[in-house]
Amino acid sequence: MAKTRTQTIGAVRRTFSPWTDATATPLIRFENVVKRFGAFTAVNNVSLDIYEREFFALLGPSGCGKTTLMRMLAGFEDPTEGRITLAGQDLSGVPPYRRPVNMMFQSYALFPHMSVADNIAFGPKQAGMAKADIDARVEEMLTLVKLESFAKRKPHQLSGGQRQRVALARSLATRPKVLLLDEPLGALDKKLREETQFELMDLQMELGMTFLIVTHDQEEAMTVADRIAVMNHGVLVQVDPPAAIYEQPATKYVADFIGDVNIVECVVDGCFGGDLRLSTPITPHPLQIAQGDAGGVKTGDKVWLAIRPEKLRISLEAPDAAAGNCFAGEIFDIGYLGDLSVYHVELPCGTRIKVSQPNLSRMVERPISWEDKVYVTFTPHAGVVLSR
Amino acid sequence: MATAGEKGIGRLFVIAVPYLWLLVLFLVPFLIVLKISLSQDVIAQPPYAPLLDLSQGWAGFVDFLSQLNFDNYVYVLDWNNEFLDAYGSSLIIAAVSTVLLLLVGYPIAYAMARAPRTLQPTLLMLVILPFWTSFLIRVYAWIGILSQDGLLNQALQALGLIDAPLEILNTDLAVYIGIVYSYLPFMVLPLYAALEKLDGTLLEAAEDLGCPPMRAFWLVTFPLSLPGVAAGCLLCFIPAVGEFVIPDLLGGSDTLMIGKSLWTEFTVNRSWTASSAVAVLLLIVLVVPIVIYQNIQARQLEAGK
Ligand SMILES: Nc1ncnc2c1ncn2[C@@H]1O[C@H](COP(=O)(O)OP(=O)(O)OP(=O)(O)O)[C@@H](O)[C@H]1O
Ligand SMILES: [Mg+2]
């Protein structure tokens, strides 16, 4: 059952990419939106298109303006500059209660004087639904968030994670066109979070809603989102599908923010078609990197080479010269994470490189140990050259 | 074990202080009044009998008990003696005043709670400011405002709004004005305390779910301010029932309030015993709303909010 669902999601998702289609009209448009609080600029010149049925994730460090961006879309803040449109309609001056946008608040904002069921029924009641339909909807939402037996409780009688689920159910109950989720699953344990993620994706697909989700959990963003926007200091740094964000980060910042990465400062020695030769003080040998279109860098430029730890290979024997790029160093630390181990390799110049290797066997004695002399190798396609 | 005992004594002491306070300053005086209300008038000093003569020991106590009688209560509860009318009219005046106070006080408290944070301490000060002048002087000032040739009538006539001066002073209307004016801070402060605590994102959430601001007020703000409403209403209603100064100074001769009746009974008729009975009955009348209030509070405490 779960498998068929995942398969349908996969089938739809493989072909869902309206952002590459020049003729597609976005559902939500941020046009040069700026938000200032006094002299502080919380959101700085954001232009962003979000398409119908898209599951869009906002990632970024605390205080970078994610909530502010959502609050402008929900109608609680007015943009200082620029405009926001929804299905072609300019939203400026439209009060929150007239926008087909619901928000799940970061602080939940559950009504303390109402029971769980009444909290969930609040939206449908305002929409003027019939009593029987409201009851059915509440029931359905309670089942979705697995709180069937808590309908009569007041919010203060619930745990943090249960409250979060009530807030989620409440925001979903009116089936809004656009749902804004501000860290919807942060308080849930890993298992429940993963289940709820799939439930959300399912629901989104089934009801054809557009989701905008804020999360601090990259894995979650990668799992649920069609596209991810990485924000920093109120600016959108990169907007791309998860794989592109991970494998083709636009800047050092994105590479560093999403997942683990080794960043090595280099100078371009020469360009040969799409391939680059880089020299770096951390190794005497030049590095060969395949960079498709060379990314507009030229000989003599200062660049950064970003390589993910899992794309490096580690060995105790010296590789032959044909194996490609190579660093020699010494094991400084080993982090055992169960499914994989992370080796911290210290190079002679003092730089440390992280290498992760899957633990393929159940051997308790690892062949590589502290203070071993090791060689780290990688192919020309393993890293990406960044100029910012 | 010893430390547990010491702790117990410490806790006992902490609890004992307020109880001792209540015992000495409330329960003992009340028992004295109760005792007087069960005595008989005599022309003497003090003007009532029986007296509890402790020098006679147990026999004296039994003698004292046998002399207690309920004549004063029969007298006070007699329809011919206006006390019941006075109780009724006091309750009505206090209830109407409380409703007026709520109607006036709620918007004030609401505006204060919604004012910029930096302004709120100043507004709070302004609400408390009248307390810096004597209550009596402030009520006297209303005589100057409400009388036939008072400030209000002069102003209205100067504006051409009325031809003949309005008769406000010495009517029930003047009593209502006086009570609403004097008790307003007691209504505003608990309401403000309740409204100020209210989380603004709850209103945002209501609006987000399609609820216009006016309806959000009735569905969210008002229910959450009910503890403040209850506290404010009781703080105003209870003293207003026994109010004496305001009806005496601003009310007419036909304004009937139990505080005034008690005063007359005590000073004009010089009946300590009957006025004590009036006071005991007044207390019983007021205990009922207090008990109701405590019930509500206990239930809210149980509900955790
Ligand atoms: N009403 C306000 N007045 C002044 N500054 C504000 C206001 N609201 C937000 N800010 C500031 O704007 C910045 C962005 O805030 P925002 O709440 O959007 O951050 P965020 O990205 O959601 O962070 P987090 O991940 O911690 O929730 C913060 O520096 C915050 O201090
Ligand atoms: Mg936030």
XYZ file of C-alpha atoms and ligand atoms in Angstrom:
725
model
C 0.000 0.000 0.000
C 2.714 2.408 1.046
C 4.664 1.257 -1.944
C 1.968 2.068 -4.478
C 1.605 5.488 -2.968
C 5.309 6.172 -3.228
C 5.229 4.928 -6.783
C 2.437 7.300 -7.769
C 4.223 10.154 -6.068
C 7.361 9.216 -7.952
C 5.541 9.032 -11.270
C 3.966 12.438 -10.850
C 7.085 14.011 -9.438
C 9.337 12.831 -12.215
C 7.359 14.836 -14.697
C 6.423 17.773 -12.471
C 8.660 20.726 -13.287
C 6.568 23.752 -14.295
C 9.441 26.085 -13.427
C 11.288 24.882 -16.513
C 8.244 25.613 -18.657
C 8.366 29.181 -19.954
C 4.628 29.159 -20.755
C 3.489 28.078 -17.283
C 1.985 30.851 -15.145
C 3.006 30.787 -11.502
C 0.352 30.683 -8.767
C 2.278 32.864 -6.358
C 4.606 35.617 -7.472
C 6.872 37.657 -5.277
C 8.044 40.637 -7.317
C 11.033 42.497 -5.894
C 9.602 42.238 -2.406
C 11.397 44.166 0.330
C 10.375 44.192 3.987
C 11.985 46.579 6.433
C 11.392 46.812 10.174
C 12.660 50.307 10.891
C 16.206 50.400 9.582
C 16.485 46.581 9.551
C 15.859 44.833 6.256
C 14.334 41.432 6.980
C 13.534 40.513 3.371
C 15.655 42.034 0.649
C 14.466 42.207 -2.946
C 12.997 38.745 -3.226
C 11.568 37.671 -6.566
C 10.135 34.197 -6.547
C 7.598 32.204 -8.537
C 5.778 29.294 -6.964
C 3.598 27.090 -9.130
C 0.292 25.413 -8.470
C 0.622 22.001 -6.772
C 4.218 22.684 -5.965
C 5.727 21.604 -2.665
C 8.144 24.415 -2.003
C 10.607 24.487 0.885
C 12.343 27.482 2.421
C 15.635 26.773 4.098
C 17.899 29.186 5.868
C 19.507 30.043 9.172
C 17.486 31.437 12.058
C 16.461 35.049 11.532
C 17.025 35.064 7.763
C 13.450 36.166 7.030
C 11.583 32.927 6.293
C 8.684 33.621 8.624
C 8.520 37.236 7.449
C 8.199 36.070 3.841
C 5.331 33.769 4.820
C 3.604 36.406 6.914
C 3.583 38.740 3.924
C 1.927 36.053 1.834
C -0.625 35.327 4.576
C -1.358 39.049 4.908
C -0.029 39.824 8.385
C 2.725 42.104 7.111
C 2.676 44.450 4.153
C 5.706 44.482 1.870
C 7.651 47.736 2.179
C 8.379 47.546 -1.535
C 7.377 45.276 -4.377
C 4.208 43.234 -4.658
C 2.847 39.752 -4.206
C 0.286 38.244 -6.548
C -1.786 35.104 -6.148
C -3.283 33.613 -9.304
C -2.676 36.923 -11.030
C -4.436 38.971 -8.361
C -2.448 41.632 -6.518
C -2.738 40.797 -2.820
C -1.963 44.249 -1.443
C -4.884 45.468 0.647
C -6.527 42.027 0.792
C -7.037 41.195 4.494
C -5.820 37.801 5.788
C -9.348 36.433 6.220
C -10.071 36.936 2.523
C -6.908 35.244 1.254
C -7.165 31.592 0.190
C -3.979 31.040 2.159
C -3.708 29.304 5.508
C -0.740 29.355 7.778
C 0.436 26.960 10.402
C 2.150 29.138 12.953
C 5.615 28.429 14.267
C 4.178 28.964 17.778
C 1.057 26.870 16.889
C -1.317 29.630 18.129
C -3.952 27.119 19.256
C -7.024 28.639 20.912
C -6.534 27.758 24.586
C -10.243 27.971 25.455
C -11.325 25.510 22.786
C -10.998 21.742 22.651
C -8.847 20.068 20.021
C -11.958 19.330 17.945
C -13.185 22.932 18.210
C -9.783 24.229 17.205
C -9.852 22.095 14.086
C -13.487 22.978 13.374
C -12.785 26.718 13.610
C -11.806 27.225 9.967
C -14.587 25.098 8.439
C -17.122 26.902 10.676
C -15.942 30.272 9.401
C -16.277 28.978 5.862
C -19.932 28.232 6.622
C -19.765 24.476 6.142
C -22.700 22.325 7.249
C -22.478 20.828 10.720
C -22.300 17.226 9.490
C -19.544 18.099 7.017
C -17.600 19.893 9.741
C -17.813 16.857 12.008
C -16.646 14.600 9.205
C -13.773 16.935 8.408
C -12.677 17.123 12.033
C -12.782 13.347 12.252
C -10.723 13.020 9.094
C -8.121 15.520 10.290
C -7.850 13.856 13.695
C -7.211 10.551 11.980
C -4.610 12.142 9.760
C -2.609 13.455 12.701
C -3.357 10.355 14.827
C -5.122 12.218 17.612
C -8.550 10.535 17.408
C -8.750 9.978 21.145
C -7.742 13.545 22.036
C -10.663 15.408 20.454
C -12.097 16.640 23.750
C -8.812 17.746 25.331
C -7.784 21.351 25.679
C -4.436 22.367 24.125
C -2.709 22.694 27.504
C -3.439 19.031 28.175
C -1.335 17.948 25.202
C 2.365 17.365 24.712
C 4.399 19.668 22.482
C 4.319 17.256 19.551
C 0.584 16.680 19.939
C -0.023 20.421 19.907
C 2.001 20.710 16.752
C -0.141 18.049 15.127
C -3.331 19.852 16.167
C -1.972 23.048 14.616
C -1.234 21.127 11.434
C -4.711 19.602 11.396
C -6.313 22.997 11.994
C -4.462 24.632 9.130
C -5.322 21.760 6.790
C -8.992 21.552 7.748
C -10.198 24.302 5.404
C -8.352 22.771 2.433
C -6.809 26.084 1.443
C -5.396 26.654 -2.013
C -2.068 27.536 -0.481
C -0.818 26.217 2.824
C 2.072 27.837 4.621
C 3.767 25.555 7.117
C 6.215 27.230 9.459
C 8.309 24.381 10.833
C 5.349 22.011 10.968
C 7.110 18.894 12.188
C 9.963 20.192 14.324
C 8.612 18.821 17.603
C 7.934 15.297 16.361
C 10.181 12.296 16.806
C 11.981 11.015 13.724
C 9.618 8.176 12.962
C 6.426 10.182 13.329
C 8.018 13.009 11.387
C 8.825 10.763 8.455
C 5.328 9.286 8.491
C 3.776 12.732 8.605
C 6.007 13.917 5.784
C 4.624 11.199 3.561
C 1.084 11.914 4.715
C 1.612 15.558 3.812
C 2.950 14.719 0.369
C 0.049 12.375 -0.167
C -2.499 14.925 0.922
C -0.925 17.655 -1.151
C -1.052 15.451 -4.190
C -4.608 14.301 -3.525
C -6.052 17.755 -2.856
C -3.924 19.612 -5.369
C -2.786 22.150 -2.796
C 0.318 24.251 -2.986
C 2.568 23.934 0.044
C 5.185 26.365 1.224
C 7.125 24.853 4.070
C 9.804 26.273 6.335
C 12.082 23.755 7.909
C 15.419 23.538 9.633
C 15.719 19.897 8.689
C 17.497 19.580 5.331
C 16.606 15.952 4.996
C 12.956 16.890 5.381
C 13.272 19.588 2.732
C 14.998 17.127 0.406
C 12.316 14.512 1.016
C 9.179 16.563 0.581
C 10.047 19.462 -1.664
C 9.855 19.839 -5.417
C 12.070 22.878 -5.105
C 14.103 24.366 -2.294
C 14.943 28.003 -1.775
C 18.004 28.758 0.346
C 17.768 32.125 2.073
C 20.416 34.124 3.879
C 20.095 37.609 5.387
C 16.772 38.193 3.652
C 18.114 37.284 0.200
C 17.288 34.207 -1.871
C 20.641 32.629 -2.617
C 19.472 29.715 -4.744
C 16.160 28.232 -5.843
C 16.391 24.758 -7.360
C 15.183 21.175 -7.039
C 16.817 19.279 -4.155
C 19.338 17.392 -6.300
C 20.549 20.564 -7.989
C 20.862 22.337 -4.634
C 22.970 19.475 -3.341
C 25.056 18.630 -6.370
C 25.245 22.033 -8.055
C 25.270 24.602 -5.265
C 25.464 28.120 -6.631
C 27.672 29.502 -3.897
C 29.963 28.426 -1.094
C 27.214 29.434 1.298
C 24.672 27.015 -0.185
C 27.246 24.222 -0.431
C 28.100 24.694 3.218
C 24.504 25.136 4.420
C 23.109 22.008 2.784
C 24.862 18.869 3.917
C 28.494 18.359 4.757
C 31.160 19.687 2.461
C 34.898 20.226 2.206
C 35.762 23.603 0.752
C 39.279 24.085 -0.589
C 40.593 27.426 -1.778
C 42.330 27.088 -5.191
C 43.714 29.097 -8.071
C 42.828 28.230 -11.670
C 45.972 27.054 -13.458
C 44.426 26.415 -16.802
C 41.200 25.695 -18.670
C 41.003 22.887 -21.202
C 37.542 22.945 -22.700
C 35.283 22.197 -19.801
C 38.057 20.852 -17.584
C 39.997 22.919 -15.107
C 43.407 22.472 -13.598
C 43.551 23.910 -10.094
C 46.518 24.424 -7.856
C 46.130 24.571 -4.131
C 48.592 24.968 -1.284
C 47.293 21.868 0.463
C 48.754 19.449 -2.065
C 51.817 19.659 -4.325
C 49.969 18.053 -7.270
C 47.549 20.068 -9.411
C 43.896 18.931 -9.307
C 41.911 17.952 -12.409
C 38.273 18.959 -12.202
C 35.571 18.412 -14.848
C 33.331 21.454 -14.781
C 30.954 21.104 -17.745
C 30.874 24.686 -18.947
C 33.806 25.806 -16.744
C 31.381 28.149 -14.901
C 32.843 31.259 -16.474
C 36.137 31.065 -14.605
C 39.452 31.798 -16.310
C 43.107 31.144 -15.643
C 44.397 32.998 -12.614
C 41.008 33.267 -10.866
C 40.687 32.452 -7.201
C 38.008 29.769 -6.780
C 36.721 27.292 -4.221
C 36.497 23.595 -4.756
C 33.531 22.042 -2.905
C 33.536 18.278 -2.441
C 31.007 16.274 -0.438
C 32.604 13.807 2.011
C 30.817 10.813 0.480
C 32.396 11.535 -2.913
C 35.914 11.021 -1.586
C 37.611 7.622 -1.322
C 39.985 6.719 1.417
C 42.673 3.992 1.337
C 45.746 2.874 3.226
C 47.777 2.098 0.086
C 49.135 4.779 -2.183
C 47.003 4.867 -5.356
C 48.693 4.714 -8.741
C 49.135 7.966 -10.591
C 46.201 7.225 -12.928
C 43.688 7.165 -10.058
C 43.151 10.912 -10.347
C 43.329 13.535 -7.681
C 44.961 12.584 -4.450
C 45.665 14.059 -1.002
C 47.962 12.309 1.463
C 47.317 12.747 5.173
C 46.853 11.188 8.542
C 43.646 10.124 10.331
C 42.900 12.718 12.962
C 39.498 11.529 14.147
C 36.842 8.970 13.264
C 33.138 9.518 13.775
C 31.116 6.293 13.785
C 27.483 7.013 12.771
C 26.290 3.467 12.297
C 25.436 3.454 8.617
C 28.634 5.269 7.799
C 31.850 6.452 9.371
C 33.271 9.920 8.969
C 37.062 10.116 8.803
C 38.735 13.414 9.571
C 42.000 13.462 7.642
C 44.658 16.000 8.538
C 46.849 17.044 5.629
C 50.518 18.035 6.188
C 49.595 21.730 5.899
C 47.126 21.375 8.792
C 43.933 21.492 6.710
C 41.372 18.872 7.683
C 39.271 16.994 5.151
C 36.144 14.991 5.949
C 35.631 11.682 4.188
C 32.607 9.486 4.770
C 32.482 5.816 3.859
C 29.573 3.424 4.199
C 30.121 0.651 6.726
C 29.535 -2.277 4.437
C 30.512 -5.040 6.834
C 29.700 -5.701 10.465
C 33.401 -5.890 11.378
C 34.025 -4.381 14.752
C 37.720 -3.903 14.014
C 37.969 -1.246 11.344
C 40.898 -1.488 8.999
C 41.548 2.254 9.232
C 42.449 3.583 12.636
C 43.647 6.733 14.389
C 46.964 8.185 13.200
C 47.069 5.879 10.161
C 48.698 7.311 7.035
C 45.936 7.438 4.420
C 45.356 8.577 0.850
C 42.214 10.453 -0.156
C 41.316 10.230 -3.832
C 38.522 11.644 -5.951
C 37.506 11.705 -9.599
C 37.359 14.851 -11.754
C 33.534 14.775 -11.440
C 33.415 14.555 -7.645
C 33.767 18.249 -6.844
C 32.232 21.475 -8.014
C 34.170 24.711 -8.588
C 32.543 27.810 -7.138
C 33.560 31.375 -7.838
C 31.539 32.925 -4.921
C 13.011 13.423 60.286
C 13.932 16.460 62.293
C 14.360 18.512 59.143
C 10.965 17.407 57.881
C 9.483 18.565 61.160
C 11.269 21.891 60.889
C 10.039 22.278 57.354
C 6.512 21.541 58.576
C 6.800 24.256 61.175
C 8.129 26.687 58.594
C 5.263 25.939 56.270
C 2.789 26.201 59.129
C 4.168 29.625 59.968
C 3.839 30.849 56.380
C 0.235 29.643 56.225
C -0.550 30.856 59.740
C 0.264 34.527 59.088
C -2.571 35.256 56.624
C -4.987 33.129 58.613
C -4.071 34.950 61.798
C -4.593 38.230 59.987
C -8.043 37.133 58.831
C -8.879 35.808 62.283
C -7.947 39.001 64.134
C -9.142 41.586 61.625
C -12.136 39.866 60.066
C -13.500 36.906 61.989
C -13.294 38.391 65.502
C -14.924 41.725 64.554
C -17.560 39.789 62.649
C -18.319 37.624 65.667
C -18.653 40.754 67.793
C -21.099 42.253 65.291
C -22.957 38.947 65.150
C -23.208 38.898 68.900
C -24.529 42.458 69.027
C -27.082 41.642 66.344
C -28.431 38.893 68.609
C -28.764 41.245 71.593
C -31.370 43.718 72.725
C -31.295 47.496 72.841
C -30.977 49.052 76.309
C -30.416 52.621 77.329
C -26.959 52.234 78.677
C -23.304 52.336 77.644
C -22.816 50.325 75.438
C -26.458 50.462 74.360
C -27.121 46.726 74.186
C -27.557 43.642 76.339
C -26.656 40.900 77.024
C -22.995 41.262 77.764
C -20.772 38.292 77.979
C -19.611 38.289 81.555
C -16.534 36.102 81.636
C -16.063 36.494 85.403
C -19.123 34.265 85.906
C -17.418 31.343 84.157
C -19.461 28.625 82.438
C -22.701 29.635 84.101
C -22.270 33.143 82.739
C -21.743 31.762 79.254
C -24.887 29.624 79.416
C -26.795 32.603 80.730
C -25.463 34.673 77.822
C -26.518 32.080 75.272
C -30.023 31.843 76.682
C -30.475 35.585 76.330
C -29.587 35.679 72.594
C -32.594 36.368 70.430
C -33.492 36.945 66.806
C -35.807 39.925 67.338
C -33.503 42.215 65.380
C -33.598 39.938 62.362
C -37.363 39.778 62.543
C -37.365 43.576 62.670
C -34.968 43.981 59.726
C -36.758 41.387 57.602
C -40.180 42.989 58.215
C -41.573 44.318 54.923
C -42.865 47.415 56.719
C -39.424 48.575 57.696
C -37.926 49.331 54.256
C -34.788 47.265 54.875
C -35.771 44.613 52.359
C -36.532 47.348 49.829
C -33.127 48.823 50.551
C -31.407 45.461 50.034
C -33.248 44.977 46.755
C -32.599 48.448 45.490
C -28.921 48.233 46.504
C -28.515 45.006 44.568
C -30.218 46.513 41.530
C -28.176 49.721 41.658
C -24.965 47.733 42.119
C -25.851 45.351 39.283
C -26.761 48.139 36.864
C -23.612 50.054 37.834
C -21.505 46.950 37.264
C -22.937 46.497 33.783
C -22.301 50.189 33.029
C -18.774 49.857 34.415
C -18.145 46.870 32.178
C -19.449 48.745 29.142
C -17.245 51.746 29.899
C -14.258 49.855 31.274
C -13.874 47.167 28.598
C -13.118 49.523 25.697
C -10.697 51.476 27.897
C -8.862 48.321 28.985
C -8.882 47.022 25.416
C -7.423 50.239 24.038
C -4.780 50.226 26.768
C -3.778 46.634 26.021
C -3.561 47.464 22.314
C -1.577 50.691 22.827
C 2.158 50.668 22.020
C 4.127 48.874 24.744
C 6.051 52.016 25.626
C 2.844 53.955 26.262
C 1.170 51.355 28.485
C 2.849 52.243 31.813
C 1.754 55.863 31.342
C -1.832 54.849 30.594
C -1.816 52.592 33.634
C -0.622 55.533 35.743
C -3.460 57.689 34.391
C -6.022 55.070 35.424
C -4.648 54.972 38.956
C -4.105 58.746 39.155
C -7.542 59.593 40.679
C -6.568 57.596 43.787
C -4.090 60.334 44.601
C -7.008 62.571 45.595
C -9.301 61.680 48.459
C -12.347 59.690 47.428
C -14.580 62.038 49.422
C -13.270 65.139 47.669
C -13.795 63.569 44.277
C -17.411 62.717 45.118
C -17.976 66.258 46.419
C -16.573 67.579 43.145
C -19.389 65.793 41.326
C -21.897 67.886 43.289
C -20.331 70.931 41.705
C -20.555 69.342 38.284
C -24.070 67.897 38.465
C -26.020 70.490 40.454
C -28.676 72.735 38.901
C -26.212 75.568 38.281
C -23.266 73.176 38.053
C -20.605 72.931 35.384
C -22.478 70.368 33.275
C -25.707 72.347 33.086
C -23.804 75.580 32.419
C -21.885 73.968 29.601
C -24.959 72.379 28.020
C -26.882 75.648 28.237
C -23.975 77.629 26.822
C -23.879 75.234 23.892
C -27.632 75.736 23.440
C -28.338 72.031 23.805
C -30.862 72.509 26.600
C -33.115 75.388 27.672
C -33.726 74.570 31.304
C -31.087 73.021 33.587
C -31.305 69.241 33.905
C -32.061 67.814 37.297
C -29.341 65.254 37.818
C -28.057 65.776 41.321
C -30.067 64.005 44.010
C -31.382 61.385 41.561
C -30.427 57.766 40.955
C -28.683 58.911 37.784
C -26.221 60.895 39.876
C -25.595 57.773 41.974
C -24.838 55.770 38.824
C -22.502 58.480 37.562
C -20.757 58.592 40.927
C -20.339 54.822 41.180
C -19.152 54.388 37.585
C -16.673 57.220 38.037
C -15.337 56.041 41.398
C -15.106 52.337 40.637
C -13.792 52.511 37.091
C -10.167 51.659 37.985
C -11.354 48.513 39.787
C -12.991 47.408 36.539
C -10.261 48.538 34.154
C -7.262 47.055 35.953
C -8.318 43.372 36.035
C -9.631 43.658 32.473
C -6.367 45.178 31.336
C -4.411 42.439 33.097
C -6.436 39.786 31.254
C -6.315 41.487 27.847
C -2.646 42.348 28.066
C -1.784 38.654 28.471
C -3.637 37.758 25.284
C -1.352 36.335 22.596
C -1.722 38.419 19.424
C -0.960 35.457 17.185
C -4.260 33.876 18.312
C -6.112 36.699 16.578
C -3.886 36.292 13.541
C -4.673 32.591 13.525
C -8.404 33.337 13.712
C -8.155 35.808 10.845
C -6.058 33.381 8.876
C -8.820 30.786 9.189
C -11.278 33.179 7.593
C -12.648 35.004 10.607
C -13.100 38.800 10.248
C -11.666 40.888 13.119
C -15.042 41.701 14.714
C -16.033 38.061 14.921
C -12.530 37.141 16.089
C -13.088 39.494 19.004
C -16.182 37.597 20.135
C -14.761 34.151 19.427
C -11.264 34.637 20.823
C -10.569 37.891 22.672
C -13.737 38.065 24.740
C -13.821 34.434 25.947
C -10.167 34.678 26.902
C -10.793 37.875 28.873
C -13.643 36.349 30.925
C -11.508 35.837 34.049
C -10.796 39.583 33.967
C -14.485 40.334 33.431
C -15.434 38.201 36.431
C -12.770 39.741 38.664
C -13.659 43.306 37.619
C -17.399 42.757 38.083
C -16.975 41.349 41.578
C -14.496 44.030 42.590
C -17.120 46.620 41.615
C -20.352 44.858 42.546
C -19.471 43.879 46.099
C -18.437 47.292 47.432
C -21.136 49.009 45.354
C -23.866 47.066 47.174
C -22.756 48.474 50.520
C -21.866 51.909 49.144
C -22.824 54.738 51.523
C -20.959 57.924 50.585
C -22.090 58.169 46.956
C -25.852 57.696 47.523
C -25.643 59.959 50.550
C -23.945 62.833 48.740
C -25.250 62.485 45.189
C -28.494 60.545 45.636
C -31.890 61.980 46.510
C -33.908 61.394 49.651
C -35.716 58.582 47.880
C -32.530 56.806 46.810
C -32.717 53.705 48.901
C -29.453 51.880 49.576
C -28.627 49.539 52.388
C -25.475 51.446 53.367
C -27.577 54.527 53.951
C -30.212 52.586 55.890
C -27.526 51.111 58.094
C -26.108 54.553 58.772
C -29.553 55.909 59.671
C -30.297 52.945 61.904
C -26.996 53.363 63.674
C -26.756 57.143 64.087
C -30.334 58.430 63.998
C -32.198 55.534 65.614
C -29.151 54.691 67.715
C -29.903 50.977 67.473
C -26.616 49.117 67.507
C -28.390 45.810 67.556
C -30.591 46.351 64.482
C -27.758 47.917 62.472
C -25.573 44.934 63.334
C -28.301 42.659 62.019
C -28.400 44.709 58.821
C -24.622 44.316 58.483
C -24.737 40.540 59.067
C -27.502 40.105 56.480
C -25.576 42.251 54.007
C -22.548 40.042 54.454
C -24.639 36.939 53.816
C -26.086 38.529 50.666
C -22.548 39.246 49.421
C -21.076 35.896 50.342
C -23.213 34.270 47.661
C -21.563 36.015 44.659
C -18.127 35.569 46.233
C -18.678 31.833 46.537
C -19.905 31.699 42.937
C -16.795 33.585 41.830
C -14.493 31.253 43.705
C -16.244 28.326 42.122
C -15.613 29.758 38.673
C -11.996 30.418 39.527
C -11.467 26.940 40.886
C -12.946 25.465 37.747
C -10.693 27.607 35.582
C -7.705 26.624 37.656
C -8.650 23.027 37.104
C -8.915 23.693 33.385
C -5.421 25.133 33.661
C -6.203 28.575 32.288
N 7.945 42.768 13.896
C 9.278 42.838 13.776
N 9.953 43.949 14.143
C 11.295 44.019 13.996
N 12.062 43.028 13.518
C 11.456 41.901 13.137
C 10.037 41.738 13.257
N 9.718 40.508 12.811
C 10.880 39.924 12.451
N 11.919 40.764 12.643
C 13.327 40.485 12.325
O 13.404 40.059 11.001
C 14.338 39.006 10.878
C 13.706 37.825 10.194
O 12.756 37.265 11.070
P 11.970 35.942 10.732
O 10.993 35.714 11.823
O 11.427 36.048 9.354
O 13.140 34.867 10.791
P 13.085 33.317 10.447
O 13.867 33.125 9.227
O 11.678 32.838 10.452
O 13.885 32.701 11.667
P 13.605 31.329 12.501
O 14.156 30.230 11.683
O 14.382 31.538 13.744
O 12.135 31.237 12.730
C 14.853 38.700 12.270
O 16.124 39.268 12.416
C 13.859 39.366 13.178
O 14.498 39.863 14.321
Mg 10.550 31.656 11.721
